[in-house]
Coordinates of C-alpha atoms and ligand atoms in Angstrom, one line a residue:
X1 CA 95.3 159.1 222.8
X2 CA 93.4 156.4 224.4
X3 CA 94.6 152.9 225.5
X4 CA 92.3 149.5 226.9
X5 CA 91.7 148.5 230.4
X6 CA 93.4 151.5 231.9
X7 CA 94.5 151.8 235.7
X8 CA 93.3 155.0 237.2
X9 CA 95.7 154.8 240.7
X10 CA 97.4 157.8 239.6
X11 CA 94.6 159.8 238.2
X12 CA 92.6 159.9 241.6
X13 CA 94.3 161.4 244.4
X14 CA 93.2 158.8 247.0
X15 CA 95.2 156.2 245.1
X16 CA 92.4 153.7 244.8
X17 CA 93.3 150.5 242.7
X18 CA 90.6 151.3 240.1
X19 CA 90.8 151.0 235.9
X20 CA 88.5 152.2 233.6
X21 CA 87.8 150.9 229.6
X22 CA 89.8 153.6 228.3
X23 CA 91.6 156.9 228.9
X24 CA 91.8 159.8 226.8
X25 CA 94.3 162.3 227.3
X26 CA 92.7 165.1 225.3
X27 CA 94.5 168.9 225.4
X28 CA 92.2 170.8 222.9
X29 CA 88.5 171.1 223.3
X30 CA 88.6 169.2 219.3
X31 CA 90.7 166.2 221.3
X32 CA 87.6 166.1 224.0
X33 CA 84.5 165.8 221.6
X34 CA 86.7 162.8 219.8
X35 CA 87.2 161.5 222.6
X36 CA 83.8 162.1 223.8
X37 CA 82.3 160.6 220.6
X38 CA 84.5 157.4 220.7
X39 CA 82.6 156.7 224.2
X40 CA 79.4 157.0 222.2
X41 CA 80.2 154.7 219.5
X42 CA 81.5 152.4 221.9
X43 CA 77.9 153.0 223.5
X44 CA 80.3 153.7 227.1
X45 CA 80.0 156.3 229.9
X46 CA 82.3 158.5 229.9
X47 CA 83.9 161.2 232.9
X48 CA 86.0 164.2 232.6
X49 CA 88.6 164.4 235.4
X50 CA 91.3 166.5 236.0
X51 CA 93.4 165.2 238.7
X52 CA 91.5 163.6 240.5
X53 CA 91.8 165.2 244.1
X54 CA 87.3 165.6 244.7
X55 CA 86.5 162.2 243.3
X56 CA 85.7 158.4 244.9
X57 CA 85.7 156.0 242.5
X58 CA 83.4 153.3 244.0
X59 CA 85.2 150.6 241.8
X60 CA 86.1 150.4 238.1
X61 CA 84.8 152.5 235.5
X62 CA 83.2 151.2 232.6
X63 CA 83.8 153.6 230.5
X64 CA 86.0 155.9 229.6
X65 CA 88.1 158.7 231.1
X66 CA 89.3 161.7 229.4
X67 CA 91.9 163.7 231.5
X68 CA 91.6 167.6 230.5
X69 CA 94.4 168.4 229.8
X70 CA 94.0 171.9 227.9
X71 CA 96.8 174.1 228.6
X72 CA 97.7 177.6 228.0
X73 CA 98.0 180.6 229.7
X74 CA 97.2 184.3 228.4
X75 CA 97.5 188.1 230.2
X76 CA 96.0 191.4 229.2
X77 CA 96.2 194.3 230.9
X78 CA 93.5 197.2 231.8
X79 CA 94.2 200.5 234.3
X80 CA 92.8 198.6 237.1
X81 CA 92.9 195.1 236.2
X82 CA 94.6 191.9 235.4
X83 CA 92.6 189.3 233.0
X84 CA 94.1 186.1 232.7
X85 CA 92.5 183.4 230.4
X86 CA 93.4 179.9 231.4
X87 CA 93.4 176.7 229.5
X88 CA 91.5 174.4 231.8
X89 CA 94.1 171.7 232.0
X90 CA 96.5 174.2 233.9
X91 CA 97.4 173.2 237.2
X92 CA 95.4 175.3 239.5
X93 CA 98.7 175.6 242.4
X94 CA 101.1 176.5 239.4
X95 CA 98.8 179.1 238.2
X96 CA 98.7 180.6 241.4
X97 CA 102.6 180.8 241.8
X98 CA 103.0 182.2 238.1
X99 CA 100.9 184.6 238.9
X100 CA 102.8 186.2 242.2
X101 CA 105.5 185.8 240.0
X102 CA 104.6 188.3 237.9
X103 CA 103.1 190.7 240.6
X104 CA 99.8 189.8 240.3
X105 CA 98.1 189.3 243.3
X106 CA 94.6 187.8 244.4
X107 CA 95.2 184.4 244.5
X108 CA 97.8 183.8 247.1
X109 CA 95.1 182.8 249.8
X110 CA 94.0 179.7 247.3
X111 CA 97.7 178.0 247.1
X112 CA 98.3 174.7 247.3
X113 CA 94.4 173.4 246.2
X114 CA 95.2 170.6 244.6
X115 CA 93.6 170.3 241.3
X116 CA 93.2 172.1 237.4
X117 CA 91.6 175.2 236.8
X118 CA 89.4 174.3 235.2
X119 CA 88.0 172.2 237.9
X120 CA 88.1 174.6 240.1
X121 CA 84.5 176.4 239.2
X122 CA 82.9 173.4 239.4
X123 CA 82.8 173.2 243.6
X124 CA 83.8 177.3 243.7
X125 CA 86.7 176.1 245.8
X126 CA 87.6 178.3 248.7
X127 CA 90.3 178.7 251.4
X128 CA 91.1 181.0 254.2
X129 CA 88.2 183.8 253.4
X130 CA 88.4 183.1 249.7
X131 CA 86.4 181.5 247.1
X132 CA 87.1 180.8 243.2
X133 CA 83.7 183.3 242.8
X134 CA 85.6 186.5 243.8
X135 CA 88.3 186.6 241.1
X136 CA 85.8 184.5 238.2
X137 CA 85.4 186.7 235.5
X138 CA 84.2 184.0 233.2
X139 CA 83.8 180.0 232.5
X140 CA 83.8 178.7 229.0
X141 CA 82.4 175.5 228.5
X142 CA 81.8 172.9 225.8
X143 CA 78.4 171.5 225.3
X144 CA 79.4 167.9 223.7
X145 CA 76.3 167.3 221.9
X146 CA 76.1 170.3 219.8
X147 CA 80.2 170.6 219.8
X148 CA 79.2 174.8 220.7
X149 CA 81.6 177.0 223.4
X150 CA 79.8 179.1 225.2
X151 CA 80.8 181.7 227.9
X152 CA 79.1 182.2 231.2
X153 CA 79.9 185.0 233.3
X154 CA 80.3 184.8 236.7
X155 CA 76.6 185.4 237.7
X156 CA 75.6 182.6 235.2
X157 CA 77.8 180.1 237.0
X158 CA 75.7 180.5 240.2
X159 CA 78.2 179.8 242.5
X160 CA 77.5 179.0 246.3
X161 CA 79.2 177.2 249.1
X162 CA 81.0 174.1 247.2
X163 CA 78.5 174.8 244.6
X164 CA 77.9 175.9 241.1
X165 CA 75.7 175.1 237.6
X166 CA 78.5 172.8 236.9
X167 CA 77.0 170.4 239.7
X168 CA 73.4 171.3 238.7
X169 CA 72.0 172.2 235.0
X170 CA 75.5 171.8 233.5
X171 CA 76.7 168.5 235.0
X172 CA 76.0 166.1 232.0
X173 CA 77.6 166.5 229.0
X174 CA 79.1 170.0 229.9
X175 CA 82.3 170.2 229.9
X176 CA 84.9 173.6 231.3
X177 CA 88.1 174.4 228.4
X178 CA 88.9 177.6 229.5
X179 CA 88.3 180.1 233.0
X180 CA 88.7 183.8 233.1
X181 CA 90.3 185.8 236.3
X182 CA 89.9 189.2 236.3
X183 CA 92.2 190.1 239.7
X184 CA 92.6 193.9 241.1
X185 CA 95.9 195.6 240.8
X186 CA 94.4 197.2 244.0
X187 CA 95.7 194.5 246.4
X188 CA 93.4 194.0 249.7
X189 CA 94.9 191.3 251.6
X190 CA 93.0 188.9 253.2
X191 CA 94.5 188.4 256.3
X192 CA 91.2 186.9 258.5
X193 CA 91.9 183.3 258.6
X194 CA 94.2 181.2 260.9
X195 CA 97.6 182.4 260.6
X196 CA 97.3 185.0 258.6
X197 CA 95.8 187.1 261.4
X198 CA 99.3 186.8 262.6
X199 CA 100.3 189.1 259.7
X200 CA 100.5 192.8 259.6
X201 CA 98.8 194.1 257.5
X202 CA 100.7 197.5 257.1
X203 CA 103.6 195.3 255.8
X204 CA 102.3 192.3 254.3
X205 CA 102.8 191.1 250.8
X206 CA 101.3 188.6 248.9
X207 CA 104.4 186.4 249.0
X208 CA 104.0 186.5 252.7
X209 CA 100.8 185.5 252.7
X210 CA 100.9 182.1 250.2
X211 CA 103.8 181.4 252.3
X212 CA 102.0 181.1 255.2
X213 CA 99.1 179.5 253.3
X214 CA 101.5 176.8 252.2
X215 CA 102.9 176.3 255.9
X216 CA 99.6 175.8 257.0
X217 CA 98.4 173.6 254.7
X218 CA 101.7 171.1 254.4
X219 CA 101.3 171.5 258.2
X220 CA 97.6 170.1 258.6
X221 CA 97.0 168.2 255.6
X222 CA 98.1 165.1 254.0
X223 CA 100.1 165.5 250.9
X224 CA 98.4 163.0 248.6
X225 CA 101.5 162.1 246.9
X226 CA 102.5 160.3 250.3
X227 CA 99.0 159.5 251.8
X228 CA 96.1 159.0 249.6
X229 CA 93.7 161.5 250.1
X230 CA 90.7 164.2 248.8
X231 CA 90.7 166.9 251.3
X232 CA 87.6 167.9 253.2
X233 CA 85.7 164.6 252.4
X234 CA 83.1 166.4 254.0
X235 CA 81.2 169.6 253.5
X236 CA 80.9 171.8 256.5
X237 CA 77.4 171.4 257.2
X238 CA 74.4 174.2 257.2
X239 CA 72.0 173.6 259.9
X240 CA 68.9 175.7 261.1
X241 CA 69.3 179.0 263.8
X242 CA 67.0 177.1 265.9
X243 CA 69.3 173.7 265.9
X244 CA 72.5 176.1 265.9
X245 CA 71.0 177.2 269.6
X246 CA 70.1 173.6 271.0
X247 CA 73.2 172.4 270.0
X248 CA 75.1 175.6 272.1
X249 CA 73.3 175.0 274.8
X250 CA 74.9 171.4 275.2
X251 CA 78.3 172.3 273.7
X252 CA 79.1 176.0 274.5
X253 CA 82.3 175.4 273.0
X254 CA 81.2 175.0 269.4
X255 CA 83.0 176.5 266.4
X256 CA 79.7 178.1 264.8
X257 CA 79.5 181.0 262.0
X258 CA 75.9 182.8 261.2
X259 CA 75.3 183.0 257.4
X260 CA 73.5 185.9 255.8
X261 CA 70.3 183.7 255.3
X262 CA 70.3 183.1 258.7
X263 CA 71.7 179.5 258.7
X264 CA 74.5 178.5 260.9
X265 CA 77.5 176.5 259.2
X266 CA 79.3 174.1 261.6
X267 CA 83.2 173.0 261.3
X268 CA 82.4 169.3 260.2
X269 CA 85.9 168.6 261.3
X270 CA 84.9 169.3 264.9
X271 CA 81.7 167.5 265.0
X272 CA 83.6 164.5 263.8
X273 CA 86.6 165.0 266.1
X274 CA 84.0 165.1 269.2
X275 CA 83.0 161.8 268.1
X276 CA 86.9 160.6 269.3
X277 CA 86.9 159.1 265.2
X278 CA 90.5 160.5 264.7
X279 CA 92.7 157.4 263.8
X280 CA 89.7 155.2 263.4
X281 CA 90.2 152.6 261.0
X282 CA 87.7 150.3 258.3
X283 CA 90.2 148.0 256.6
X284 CA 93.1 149.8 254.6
X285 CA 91.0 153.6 255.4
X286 CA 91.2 155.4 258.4
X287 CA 90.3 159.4 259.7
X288 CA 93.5 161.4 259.8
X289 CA 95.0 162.0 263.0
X290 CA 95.5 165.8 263.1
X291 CA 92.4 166.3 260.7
X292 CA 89.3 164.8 261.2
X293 CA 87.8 165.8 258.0
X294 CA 89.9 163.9 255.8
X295 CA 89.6 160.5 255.5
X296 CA 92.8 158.5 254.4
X297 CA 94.0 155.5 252.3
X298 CA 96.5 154.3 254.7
X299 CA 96.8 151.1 253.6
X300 CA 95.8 149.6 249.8
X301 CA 92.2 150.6 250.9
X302 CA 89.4 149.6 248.6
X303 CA 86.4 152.2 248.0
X304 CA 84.2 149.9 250.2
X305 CA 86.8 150.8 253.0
X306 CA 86.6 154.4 252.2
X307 CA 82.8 154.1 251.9
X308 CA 82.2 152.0 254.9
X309 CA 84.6 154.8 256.7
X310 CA 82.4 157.6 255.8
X311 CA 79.0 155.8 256.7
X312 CA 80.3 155.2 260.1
X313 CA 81.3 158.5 260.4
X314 CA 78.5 159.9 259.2
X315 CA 76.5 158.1 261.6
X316 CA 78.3 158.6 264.5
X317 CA 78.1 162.2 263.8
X318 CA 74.2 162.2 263.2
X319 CA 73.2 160.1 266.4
X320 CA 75.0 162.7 268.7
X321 CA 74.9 166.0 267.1
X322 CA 71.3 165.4 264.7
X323 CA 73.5 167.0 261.8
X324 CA 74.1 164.9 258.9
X325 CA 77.0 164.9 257.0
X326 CA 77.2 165.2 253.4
X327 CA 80.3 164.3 251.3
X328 CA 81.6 166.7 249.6
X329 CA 83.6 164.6 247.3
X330 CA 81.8 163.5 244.2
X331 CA 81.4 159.6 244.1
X332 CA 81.7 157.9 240.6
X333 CA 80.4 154.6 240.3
X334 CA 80.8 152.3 237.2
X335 CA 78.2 154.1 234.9
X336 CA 78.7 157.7 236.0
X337 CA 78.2 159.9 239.2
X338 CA 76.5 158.3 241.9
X339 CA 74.4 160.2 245.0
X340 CA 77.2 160.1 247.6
X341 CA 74.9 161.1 250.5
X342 CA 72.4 157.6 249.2
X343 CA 75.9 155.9 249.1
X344 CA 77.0 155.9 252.4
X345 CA 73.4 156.3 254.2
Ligands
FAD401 C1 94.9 167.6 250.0 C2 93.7 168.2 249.4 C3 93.3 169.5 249.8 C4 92.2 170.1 249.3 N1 91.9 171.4 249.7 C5 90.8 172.0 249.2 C6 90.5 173.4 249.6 O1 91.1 173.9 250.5 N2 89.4 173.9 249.1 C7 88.6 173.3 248.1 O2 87.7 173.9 247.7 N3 88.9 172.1 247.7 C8 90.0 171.4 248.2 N4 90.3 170.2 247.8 C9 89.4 169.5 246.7 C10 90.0 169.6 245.3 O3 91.3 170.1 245.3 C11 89.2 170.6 244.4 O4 87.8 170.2 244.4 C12 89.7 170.7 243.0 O5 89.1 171.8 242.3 C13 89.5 169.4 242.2 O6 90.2 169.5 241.0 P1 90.5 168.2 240.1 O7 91.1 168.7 238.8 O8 91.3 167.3 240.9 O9 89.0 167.7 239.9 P2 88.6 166.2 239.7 O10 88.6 165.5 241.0 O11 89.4 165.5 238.6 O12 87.1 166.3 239.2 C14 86.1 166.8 240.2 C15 84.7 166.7 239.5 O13 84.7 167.7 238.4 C16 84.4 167.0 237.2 N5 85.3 167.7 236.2 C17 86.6 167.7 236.2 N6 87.1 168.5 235.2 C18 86.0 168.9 234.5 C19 85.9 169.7 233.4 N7 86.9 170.3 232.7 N8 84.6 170.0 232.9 C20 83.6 169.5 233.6 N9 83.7 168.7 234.7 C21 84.9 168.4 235.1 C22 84.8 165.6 237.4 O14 84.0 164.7 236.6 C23 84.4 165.4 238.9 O15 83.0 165.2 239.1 C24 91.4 169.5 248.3 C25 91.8 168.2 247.8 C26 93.0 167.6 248.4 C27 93.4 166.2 247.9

């Protein structure tokens, strides 16, 4: 289905006033490659998008936009395993609720991402103390040009922090269908983030646990449906041992984790809330007031509000920490994906 001059408001969670050539709602990987070849004829770029909830469209798109929307959902059972295959176009939170519904745990600490599965590989998302990497069994994915599905496991999909192939090798012309979960009937809760330390762990169930993972959540973070908004806009920055310890020594205070490589991530909500930005404002966008990591369309922003925003912020952070922030929300320009870290420098 495709139809001219297209507004995309409703198809990126920060509610920009953007449209695009066309948009494609495609729900089989067949539906896709059409789609994808009628943006070739048309001689157009062309994005896949879910919902929308890790993009910036930096104005319209000239192209056109095909919304995966693959659905489908399919359970087998082994002695000490679950494996679910998932039509990319499911809706990653719903998956995560049908799931506990039918006694499968795993998931329970990921509820309330917004988001489709199928996006949900491409930045290996991740909340309280788990990441999209420990329950991937596999990621199918459509190569347009030769129109050929291929499976990577989870070792092919090199995931990291926020990061995979799918934002590397794989980000042209690569496109996800379908993602495999293979989740443990053996259930180890993962209690070690915020509230959930609060839980027992002797009595705790899974239920208890994505309850407390929504209250948290609904508690801190903007519901996009209300507030325009992408979550972390900003990655939590990895900064050198040797920095880390310079940076102690003048704030004692500071939220700091030690990595396995020896890097030190920082909480780039902290940096940016030590720069007093919370509540400040660049036309329609402002920093949220209980989170300064997410930036906000308060009020009919434009993107050169939202980028203006983030370059100040990013700036502000720099001069008095020497960390540089990086988004990490992918920023879409009118031809395709632009270098957001080039974009707001
Ligand atoms: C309120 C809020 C809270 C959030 N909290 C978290 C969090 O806790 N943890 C976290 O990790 N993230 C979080 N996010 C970010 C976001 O939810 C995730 O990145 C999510 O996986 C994006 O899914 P989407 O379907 O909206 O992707 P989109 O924004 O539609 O797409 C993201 C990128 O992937 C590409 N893409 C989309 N679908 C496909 C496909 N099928 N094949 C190939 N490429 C594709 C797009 O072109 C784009 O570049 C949050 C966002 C919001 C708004």
């Amino acid at each position: 289905m495709s139809s001219p001059h297209t507004s995309l408001k409703v198809f990126n969670t920060l509610g920009l006033e953007v449209s695009a050539q066309a948009l494609y709602i495609a729900d089989t990987p067949e539906a896709i490659m059409s789609a994808w070849q009628a943006t070739q004829q048309a001689n157009q770029p062309f994005i896949v998008l879910g919902e929308g909830s890790n993009v910036l469209f930096l104005g319209d798109f000239d192209g056109g936009v095909i919304i995966n929307a693959i659905k489908g959902i399919s359970l087998e059972e082994e002695a000490e395993s679950w494996h679910l295959h998932i039509g990319a176009g499911e809706n990653w939170h719903e998956l995560v609720e049908h799931t506990l519904k039918k006694g499968i745990t795993g998931l329970e600490n990921l509820a309330l991402i917004p988001g489709k599965a199928g996006s949900a590989p491409i930045q290996n998302i991740g909340a309280y103390g788990v990441e999209f990497k420990d329950i991937c069994h596999y990621v199918d994915v459509l190569h347009l040009p030769t129109q050929k599905i291929s499976r990577l496991d989870r070792e092919a999909c090199q995931f990291g922090y926020r990061d995979s192939i799918f934002k590397h090798e794989m980000k042209d012309n690569h496109v996800i269908v379908a993602v495999g979960l293979r989740l443990a009937k053996q259930w180890k809760p993962v209690l070690n983030y915020g509230d959930l330390a609060k839980l027992n762990p002797a009595t705790v169930c899974a239920w208890d646990v994505f309850n407390a993972v929504c209250q948290m959540r609904q508690s801190k973070l903007p519901d996009p449906r209300v507030t325009g908004n992408v979550g972390s806009f900003f990655k939590n920055p990895l900064i050198t041992l040797e920095l880390a310890n310079e940076l102690l020594e003048a704030w004692p205070g500071m939220p700091h984790y030690p990595q396995a490589n020896g890097d030190v991530k920082l909480a780039a909500g902290w940096l940016i809330d030590q720069c007093h930005l919370k509540g400040y404002q660049v036309g329609g966008a402002a920093v949220h007031r209980q989170q300064a990591l997410v930036l906000i369309n308060e009020n009919h922003a434009t993107p050169k509000d939202i980028v203006a925003l983030a370059h100040e912020v990013r700036n502000h952070v720099g001069e008095k920490f020497n960390v540089w922030l990086e988004p990490e929300v992918r920023f879409i320009g009118a031809q395709g994906e632009r270098n957001a870290v080039e974009v707001i420098s």
